[in-house]
XYZ file of C-alpha atoms in Angstrom:
413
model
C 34.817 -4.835 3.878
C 37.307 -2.249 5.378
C 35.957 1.401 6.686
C 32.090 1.459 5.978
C 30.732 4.771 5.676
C 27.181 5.702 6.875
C 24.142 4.750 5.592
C 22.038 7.330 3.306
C 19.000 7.355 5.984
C 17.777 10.729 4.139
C 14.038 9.675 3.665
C 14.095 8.085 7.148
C 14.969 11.095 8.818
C 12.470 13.378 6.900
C 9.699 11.111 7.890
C 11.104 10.905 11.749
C 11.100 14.904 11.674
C 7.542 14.792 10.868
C 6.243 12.086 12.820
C 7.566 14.125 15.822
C 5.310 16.845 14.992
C 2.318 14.188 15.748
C 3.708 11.679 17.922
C 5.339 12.089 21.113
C 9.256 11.675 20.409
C 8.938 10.519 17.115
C 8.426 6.778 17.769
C 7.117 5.262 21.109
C 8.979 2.617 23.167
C 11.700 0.375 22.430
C 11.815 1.627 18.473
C 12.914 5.259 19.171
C 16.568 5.981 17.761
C 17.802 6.561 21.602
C 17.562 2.808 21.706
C 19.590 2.395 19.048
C 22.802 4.145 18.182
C 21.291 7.578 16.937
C 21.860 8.672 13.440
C 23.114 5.344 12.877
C 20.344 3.335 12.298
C 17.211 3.527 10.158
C 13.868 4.596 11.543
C 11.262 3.419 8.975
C 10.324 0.546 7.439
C 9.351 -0.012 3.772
C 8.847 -4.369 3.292
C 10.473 -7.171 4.469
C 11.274 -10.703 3.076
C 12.502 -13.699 4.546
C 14.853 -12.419 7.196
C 15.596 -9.048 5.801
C 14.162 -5.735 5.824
C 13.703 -3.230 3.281
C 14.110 0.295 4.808
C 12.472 3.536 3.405
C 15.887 4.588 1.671
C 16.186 1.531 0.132
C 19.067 -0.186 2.266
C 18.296 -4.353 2.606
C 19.341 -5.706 6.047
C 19.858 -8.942 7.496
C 17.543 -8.447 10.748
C 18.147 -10.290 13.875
C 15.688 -8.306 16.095
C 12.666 -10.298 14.151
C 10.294 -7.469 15.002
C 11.600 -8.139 18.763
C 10.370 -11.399 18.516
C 7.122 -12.473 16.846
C 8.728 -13.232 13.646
C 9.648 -16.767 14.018
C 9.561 -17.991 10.116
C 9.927 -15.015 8.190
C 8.858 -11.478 6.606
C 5.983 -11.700 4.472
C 5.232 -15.405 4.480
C 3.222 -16.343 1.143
C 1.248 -19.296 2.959
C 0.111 -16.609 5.643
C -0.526 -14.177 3.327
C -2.731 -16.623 1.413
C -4.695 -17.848 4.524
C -5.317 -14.454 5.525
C -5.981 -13.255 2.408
C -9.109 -15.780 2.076
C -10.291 -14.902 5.630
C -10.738 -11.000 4.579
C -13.343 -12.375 1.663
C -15.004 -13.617 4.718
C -14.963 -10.612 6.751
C -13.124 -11.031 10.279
C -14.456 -8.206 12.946
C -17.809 -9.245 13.506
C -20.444 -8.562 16.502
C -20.276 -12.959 17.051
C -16.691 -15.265 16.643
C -16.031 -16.798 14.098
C -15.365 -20.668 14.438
C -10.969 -20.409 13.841
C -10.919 -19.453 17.462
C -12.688 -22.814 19.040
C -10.268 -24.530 16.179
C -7.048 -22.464 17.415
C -7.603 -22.939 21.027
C -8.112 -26.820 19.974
C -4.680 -26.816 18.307
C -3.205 -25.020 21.650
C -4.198 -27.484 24.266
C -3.206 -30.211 22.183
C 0.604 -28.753 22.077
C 1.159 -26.345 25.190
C 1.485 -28.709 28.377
C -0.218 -26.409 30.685
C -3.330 -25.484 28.268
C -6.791 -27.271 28.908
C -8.972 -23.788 28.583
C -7.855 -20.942 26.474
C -8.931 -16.643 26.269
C -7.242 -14.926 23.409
C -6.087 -11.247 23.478
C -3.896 -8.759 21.840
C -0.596 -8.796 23.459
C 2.194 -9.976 26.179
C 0.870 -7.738 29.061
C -2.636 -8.375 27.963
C -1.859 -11.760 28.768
C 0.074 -11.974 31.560
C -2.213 -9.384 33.453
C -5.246 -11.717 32.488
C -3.038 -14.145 34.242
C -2.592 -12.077 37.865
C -6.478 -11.347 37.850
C -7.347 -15.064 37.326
C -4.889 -16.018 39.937
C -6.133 -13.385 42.524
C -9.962 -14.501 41.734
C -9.164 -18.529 42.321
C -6.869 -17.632 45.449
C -8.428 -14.672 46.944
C -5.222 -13.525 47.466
C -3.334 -10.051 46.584
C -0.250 -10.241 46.267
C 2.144 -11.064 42.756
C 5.655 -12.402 43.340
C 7.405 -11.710 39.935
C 10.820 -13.085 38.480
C 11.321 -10.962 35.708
C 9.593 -8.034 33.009
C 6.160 -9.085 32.283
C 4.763 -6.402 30.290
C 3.646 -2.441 30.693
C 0.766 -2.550 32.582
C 0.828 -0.444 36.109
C 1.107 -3.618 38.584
C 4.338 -5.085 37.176
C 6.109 -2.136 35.044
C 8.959 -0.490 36.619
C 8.507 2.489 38.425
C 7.658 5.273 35.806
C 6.180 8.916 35.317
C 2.056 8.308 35.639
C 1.754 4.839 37.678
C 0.500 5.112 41.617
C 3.167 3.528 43.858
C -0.109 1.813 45.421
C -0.968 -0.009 41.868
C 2.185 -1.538 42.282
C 2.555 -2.362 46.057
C 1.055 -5.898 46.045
C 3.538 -6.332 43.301
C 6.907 -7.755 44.444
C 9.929 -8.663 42.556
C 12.116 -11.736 43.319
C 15.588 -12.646 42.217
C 15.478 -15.213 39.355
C 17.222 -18.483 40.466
C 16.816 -17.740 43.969
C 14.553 -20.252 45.953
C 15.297 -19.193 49.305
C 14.304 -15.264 48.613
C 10.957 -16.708 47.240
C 10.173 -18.702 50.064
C 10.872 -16.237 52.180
C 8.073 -13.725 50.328
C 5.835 -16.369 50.138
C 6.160 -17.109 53.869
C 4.676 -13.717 54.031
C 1.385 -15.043 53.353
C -1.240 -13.380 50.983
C 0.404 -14.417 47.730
C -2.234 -14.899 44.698
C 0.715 -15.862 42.024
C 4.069 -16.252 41.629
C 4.979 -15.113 37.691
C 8.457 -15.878 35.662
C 9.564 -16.627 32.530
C 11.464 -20.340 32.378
C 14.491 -18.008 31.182
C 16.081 -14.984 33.100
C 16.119 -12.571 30.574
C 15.682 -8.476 30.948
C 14.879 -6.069 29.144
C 19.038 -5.027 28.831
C 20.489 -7.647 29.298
C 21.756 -11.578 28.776
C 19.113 -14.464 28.288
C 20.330 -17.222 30.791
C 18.827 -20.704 30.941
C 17.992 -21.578 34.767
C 19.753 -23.819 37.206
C 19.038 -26.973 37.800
C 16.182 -28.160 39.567
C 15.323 -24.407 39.749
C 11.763 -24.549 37.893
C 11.252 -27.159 39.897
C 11.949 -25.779 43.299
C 9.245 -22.913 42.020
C 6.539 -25.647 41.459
C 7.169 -27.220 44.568
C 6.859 -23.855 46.787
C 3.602 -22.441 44.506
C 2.438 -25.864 45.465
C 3.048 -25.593 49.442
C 2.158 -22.171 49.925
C -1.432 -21.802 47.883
C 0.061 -19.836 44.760
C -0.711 -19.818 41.280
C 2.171 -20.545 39.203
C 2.064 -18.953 36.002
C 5.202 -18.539 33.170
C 5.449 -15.919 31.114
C 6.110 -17.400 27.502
C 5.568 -14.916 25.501
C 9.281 -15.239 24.274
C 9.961 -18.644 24.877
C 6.575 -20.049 23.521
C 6.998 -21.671 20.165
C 10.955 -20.987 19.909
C 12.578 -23.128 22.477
C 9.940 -25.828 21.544
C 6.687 -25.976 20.133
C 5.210 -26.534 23.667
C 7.407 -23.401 24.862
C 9.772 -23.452 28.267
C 7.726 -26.079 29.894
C 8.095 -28.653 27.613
C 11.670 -27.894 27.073
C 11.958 -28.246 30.855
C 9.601 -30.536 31.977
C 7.923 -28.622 33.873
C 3.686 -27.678 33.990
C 2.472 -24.083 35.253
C -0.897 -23.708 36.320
C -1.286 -20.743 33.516
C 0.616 -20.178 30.492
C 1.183 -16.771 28.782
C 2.221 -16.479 24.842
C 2.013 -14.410 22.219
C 5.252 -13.636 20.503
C 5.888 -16.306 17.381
C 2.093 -17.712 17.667
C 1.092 -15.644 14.429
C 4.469 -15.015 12.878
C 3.815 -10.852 13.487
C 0.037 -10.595 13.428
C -1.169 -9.065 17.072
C -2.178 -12.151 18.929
C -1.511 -13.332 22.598
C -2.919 -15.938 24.822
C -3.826 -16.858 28.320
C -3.806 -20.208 28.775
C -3.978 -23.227 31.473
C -5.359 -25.575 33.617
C -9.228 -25.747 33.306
C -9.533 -25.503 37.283
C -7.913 -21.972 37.269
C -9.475 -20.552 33.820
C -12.786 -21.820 34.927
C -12.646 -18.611 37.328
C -13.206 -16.363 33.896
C -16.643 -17.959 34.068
C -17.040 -18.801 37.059
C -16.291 -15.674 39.015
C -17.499 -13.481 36.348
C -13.934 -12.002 35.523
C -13.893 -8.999 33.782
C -12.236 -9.573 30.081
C -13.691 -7.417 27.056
C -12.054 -5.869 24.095
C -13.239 -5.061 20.784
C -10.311 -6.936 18.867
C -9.916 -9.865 20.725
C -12.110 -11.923 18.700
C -10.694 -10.428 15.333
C -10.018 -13.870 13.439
C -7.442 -12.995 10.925
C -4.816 -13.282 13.666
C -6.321 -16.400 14.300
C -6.029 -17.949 10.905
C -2.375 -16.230 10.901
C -1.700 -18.214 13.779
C -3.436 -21.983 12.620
C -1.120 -21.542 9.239
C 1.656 -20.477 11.440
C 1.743 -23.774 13.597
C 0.773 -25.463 11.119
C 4.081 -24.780 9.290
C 6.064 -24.488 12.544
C 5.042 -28.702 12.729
C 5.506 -29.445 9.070
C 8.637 -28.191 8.475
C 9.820 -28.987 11.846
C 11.077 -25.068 12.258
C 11.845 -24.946 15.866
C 14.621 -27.777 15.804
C 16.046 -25.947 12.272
C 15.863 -22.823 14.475
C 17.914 -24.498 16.992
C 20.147 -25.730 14.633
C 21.156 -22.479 12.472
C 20.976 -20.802 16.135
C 24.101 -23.094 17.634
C 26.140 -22.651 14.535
C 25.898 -18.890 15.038
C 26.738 -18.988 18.437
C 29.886 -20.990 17.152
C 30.583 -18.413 14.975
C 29.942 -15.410 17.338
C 32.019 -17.433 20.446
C 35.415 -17.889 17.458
C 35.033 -14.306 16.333
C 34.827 -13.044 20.220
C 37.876 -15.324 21.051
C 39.804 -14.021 18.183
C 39.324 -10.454 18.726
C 40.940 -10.802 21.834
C 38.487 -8.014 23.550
C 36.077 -8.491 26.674
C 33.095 -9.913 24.839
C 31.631 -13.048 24.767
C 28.418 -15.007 23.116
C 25.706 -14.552 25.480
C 21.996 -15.379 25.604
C 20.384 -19.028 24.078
C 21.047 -20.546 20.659
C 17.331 -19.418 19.474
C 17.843 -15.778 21.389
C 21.619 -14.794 20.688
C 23.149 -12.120 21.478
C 26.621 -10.960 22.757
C 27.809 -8.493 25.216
C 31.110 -6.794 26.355
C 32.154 -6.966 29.925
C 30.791 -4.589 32.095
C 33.273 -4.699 34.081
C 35.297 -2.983 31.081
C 35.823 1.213 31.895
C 35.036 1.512 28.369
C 32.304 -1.121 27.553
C 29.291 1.844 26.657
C 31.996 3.251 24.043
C 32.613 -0.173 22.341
C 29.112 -0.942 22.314
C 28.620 1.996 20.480
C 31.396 1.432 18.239
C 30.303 -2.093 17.565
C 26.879 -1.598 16.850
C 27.514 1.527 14.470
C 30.110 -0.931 12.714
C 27.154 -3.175 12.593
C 24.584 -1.992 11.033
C 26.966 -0.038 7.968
C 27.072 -3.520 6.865
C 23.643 -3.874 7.379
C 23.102 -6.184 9.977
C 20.278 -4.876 12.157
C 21.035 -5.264 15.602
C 19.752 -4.016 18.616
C 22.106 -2.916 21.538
C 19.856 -3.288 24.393
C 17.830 -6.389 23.757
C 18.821 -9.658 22.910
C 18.193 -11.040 19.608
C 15.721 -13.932 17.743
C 16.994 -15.736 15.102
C 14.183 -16.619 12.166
C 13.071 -19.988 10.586
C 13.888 -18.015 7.084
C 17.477 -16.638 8.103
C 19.870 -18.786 5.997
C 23.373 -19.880 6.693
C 24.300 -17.372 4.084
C 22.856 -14.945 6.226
C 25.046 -16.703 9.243
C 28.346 -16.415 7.449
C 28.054 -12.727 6.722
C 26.954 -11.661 10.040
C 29.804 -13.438 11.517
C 32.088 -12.000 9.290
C 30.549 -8.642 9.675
C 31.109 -8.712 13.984
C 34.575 -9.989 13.393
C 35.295 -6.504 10.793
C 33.538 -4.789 13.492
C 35.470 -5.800 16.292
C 38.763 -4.867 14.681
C 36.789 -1.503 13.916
C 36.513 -1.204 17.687
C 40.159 -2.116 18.264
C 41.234 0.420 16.393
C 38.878 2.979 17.819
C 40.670 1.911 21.237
């Protein structure tokens, strides 16, 4: 491909100028350019199909960010579309439910390990906060041991402009894969839950699968010392198997939390686990209400989703295309001879320079901005997803395109 110039991102950058006239920054969160490589990258969206997007100037990318995660078969699925399509002659925001939630939460506790009772909400922190006030109500406890980022709610962000320090001081963070600093919190007494994801993953950083016998060890201490275990699958759910981390692992939480790849992109999380604990939402009178909770288009997203996520037999296909790329990425890392290696899980890829290196920020840079000329979208400070719909096609030129791009970087050295 040789030198790529940049990308004509005129119509992006008109509408980003006037977004930030009406919304703070431009874009909120993780999609603002400052996440990205600025100037570099586009900022809005026009379609998507299969696993590319479309954007507003007309550039097609091969998109390994998946929406950050809930696309697990593909942009713009027809057999969604269709079932969702049929729902809206039905109506789907109603004062009562309509019956695809009983059928969806059916279809859950027949395939997630942990799920007996299910309470459907809107997204990740919705769920996993759900989770911490269940666990507090069964154990009449206080106190949250976490293992990881859990969503953005005040009692398990990180510190940040607006949240009380005393929201967050029965929260308490715990090294992932260490048993003996957990014990030693939990010794403390007054611990309602102890909260992790199966995987140590960050928001910056690699996606590491966990020692062995380390899930275990955290069943075994929740168990001795009175805590609710919950996992946080909102990425793992659906993508390392259908049944998520703990059926990849072999080990049962007492509450489950998923969302991202249930629907395939339409807003829809889950709380889900052992009757004895989700009783307490009855039982104790917990506090849950939204508007949109009930909505049932997301929940006849979700049905089609799993329906074709068992059909097709996606997850293992994911797996497949997923270890082939990491071939490809761990030969093209090897042969550019620079301090970067293939990081993160077959199904969440990603790869990251040493950061050891004096000048890893400036080839990270370099890399991505290679990158995404040849329109692979990337993102340089989250790991990636790789989609049911990517094809080996798709494979083949990215791996070709980081390859071009490391020599880019070389030279820029």
């Amino acid at each position: 491909m040789g030198n790529i110039a940049k990308l004509d991102l005129t119509k992006s950058r008109q509408i980003f100028e006037g977004a930030k006239k009406v919304i703070p920054g431009g874009l909120m969160g993780i999609r603002n350019p400052k996440f990205y490589v600025p100037d570099e990258y586009p900022m809005f969206i026009e379609k998507g199909y299969d696993g590319h997007l479309i954007d507003v100037d007309g550039n097609d990318y091969i998109d390994l960010v998946c929406g950050y995660g809930p696309i697990i078969l593909g942009y713009n699925e027809k057999e969604i579309n269709d079932a969702v399509f049929e729902q809206i002659d039905k109506g789907f925001c109603f004062t009562l439910c309509q019956e695809s939630q009983k059928i969806l939460a059916e279809k859950l506790t027949q395939i997630i390990p942990s799920a007996e009772n299910c309470v459907f909400v809107k997204n990740g922190s919705d769920a996993t906060s759900l989770a911490v006030r269940i666990a507090r109500a069964y154990t009449e406890k206080r106190k949250v041991l976490r293992g990881g980022y859990h969503g953005f709610h005040d009692w398990c962000v990180q510190p940040t402009a607006g949240i009380l320090e005393e929201m967050r001081k029965y929260t308490i963070r715990f090294p992932f894969g260490d048993l003996d600093a957990l014990e030693k919190l939990l010794k403390e007494g007054d611990v309602a839950a102890v909260i992790t994801s199966p995987l140590c993953h960050n928001l910056c950083d690699d996606v590491k699968m966990p020692e062995e016998g380390y899930l275990e060890g955290i069943r075994k201490l929740a168990d001795q010392y009175g805590a609710v275990l919950i996992f946080d699958e909102i990425r793992t759910g659906f993508r390392m198997a259908l049944g998520g981390g703990q059926e990849y692992f072999g080990v049962t939480p007492d509450i489950s939390c998923i969302g991202k790849g249930l629907a395939n992109g339409y807003a829809l999380s889950a709380c889900v686990g052992k009757k004895e604990f989700m009783e307490c939402v009855y039982k104790k009178d917990i506090f849950i209400s939204a508007t949109y909770f009930p909505n049932s288009l997301e929940m006849v997203a979700a049905l089609k989703c799993i329906e074709i996520l068992e059909r097709d037999n996606v997850v293992e296909k994911i797996w497949e295309k997923g270890k082939y790329l990491t071939q490809k990425f761990q030969e093209v890392s090897k042969n550019s001879g620079l301090p970067i290696h293939s990081a993160g899980i077959p199904v969440m890829p990603f790869i990251l320079f040493d950061k050891s290196e004096p000048k890893h920020e400036a080839m990270t840079t370099k890399l991505f901005t290679e990158m995404i000329r040849r329109k692979v979208l990337l993102t340089p400070d989250h790991h990636w997803y790789l989609a049911y719909r990517h094809t080996y096609k798709d494979i083949e030129y990215i791996a070709n395109a980081i390859a071009e791009s490391l020599e880019a970087v070389k030279r820029n050295l």
